[in-house]
Amino acid sequence: MMLRQRFGIFLILFFLPINGPLLRMLMESRGMPLPLGELQFLGVSIVMFIVGLLMIFTPRLRLHSDSIE
């Protein structure tokens, strides 16, 4: 498993939309409240979830240096 895929799994698990309230409580308990509203935070978590999915399921890109003329 490539490092990119491992990071994608981390993003998926960390930014699941169900974890939003937990992340907010964690940040507020650390004294760093998030300046985002509920809907904005949901949008950010969904975007990060999709980025994680793309990182896991996209194939490896290979550069073919011999095909460049």
CSV table of C-alpha atoms in Angstrom, one decimal:
chain,number,residue,atom,x,y,z
A,1,MET,CA,0.0,0.0,0.0
A,2,MET,CA,1.4,3.4,-1.0
A,3,LEU,CA,1.8,6.3,1.3
A,4,ARG,CA,-0.8,8.2,-0.7
A,5,GLN,CA,-3.3,5.5,0.0
A,6,ARG,CA,-2.5,5.4,3.7
A,7,PHE,CA,-3.0,9.2,3.9
A,8,GLY,CA,-6.3,8.8,2.0
A,9,ILE,CA,-7.5,6.3,4.6
A,10,PHE,CA,-6.5,8.8,7.4
A,11,LEU,CA,-8.5,11.6,5.7
A,12,ILE,CA,-11.6,9.4,5.3
A,13,LEU,CA,-11.6,8.3,8.9
A,14,PHE,CA,-10.7,11.7,10.4
A,15,PHE,CA,-13.1,13.7,8.3
A,16,LEU,CA,-16.2,11.5,8.3
A,17,PRO,CA,-19.1,13.9,8.6
A,18,ILE,CA,-20.2,12.0,11.7
A,19,ASN,CA,-16.9,13.1,13.4
A,20,GLY,CA,-17.8,16.8,13.0
A,21,PRO,CA,-19.2,17.3,16.5
A,22,LEU,CA,-16.2,15.4,18.0
A,23,LEU,CA,-13.7,17.5,16.2
A,24,ARG,CA,-15.5,20.7,17.3
A,25,MET,CA,-15.5,19.6,20.9
A,26,LEU,CA,-11.8,18.7,20.7
A,27,MET,CA,-10.8,22.0,19.2
A,28,GLU,CA,-12.9,24.0,21.7
A,29,SER,CA,-11.5,22.0,24.7
A,30,ARG,CA,-8.0,23.0,23.4
A,31,GLY,CA,-9.0,26.6,23.4
A,32,MET,CA,-9.1,26.9,19.6
A,33,PRO,CA,-12.7,27.3,18.5
A,34,LEU,CA,-13.3,26.8,14.8
A,35,PRO,CA,-14.6,30.0,13.1
A,36,LEU,CA,-16.7,27.9,10.7
A,37,GLY,CA,-20.5,27.5,10.9
A,38,GLU,CA,-22.1,24.0,10.9
A,39,LEU,CA,-22.9,24.0,7.2
A,40,GLN,CA,-19.4,25.2,6.2
A,41,PHE,CA,-17.8,22.6,8.4
A,42,LEU,CA,-20.0,19.9,6.9
A,43,GLY,CA,-18.9,21.0,3.4
A,44,VAL,CA,-15.2,21.0,4.4
A,45,SER,CA,-15.5,17.5,5.9
A,46,ILE,CA,-17.3,16.2,2.8
A,47,VAL,CA,-14.7,17.7,0.5
A,48,MET,CA,-11.9,16.1,2.6
A,49,PHE,CA,-13.7,12.8,2.6
A,50,ILE,CA,-13.9,12.9,-1.2
A,51,VAL,CA,-10.2,13.8,-1.5
A,52,GLY,CA,-9.4,10.8,0.7
A,53,LEU,CA,-11.4,8.5,-1.6
A,54,LEU,CA,-9.7,9.9,-4.7
A,55,MET,CA,-6.3,9.3,-3.0
A,56,ILE,CA,-7.2,5.7,-2.3
A,57,PHE,CA,-8.8,4.6,-5.6
A,58,THR,CA,-6.9,6.5,-8.3
A,59,PRO,CA,-4.2,4.5,-10.0
A,60,ARG,CA,-0.5,5.2,-9.8
A,61,LEU,CA,0.7,7.7,-12.3
A,62,ARG,CA,3.7,6.7,-14.3
A,63,LEU,CA,5.9,9.0,-16.3
A,64,HIS,CA,7.2,7.5,-19.5
A,65,SER,CA,10.4,9.3,-20.3
A,66,ASP,CA,11.2,7.2,-23.3
A,67,SER,CA,7.9,8.2,-25.1
A,68,ILE,CA,8.9,11.9,-25.1
A,69,GLU,CA,10.4,12.8,-28.5
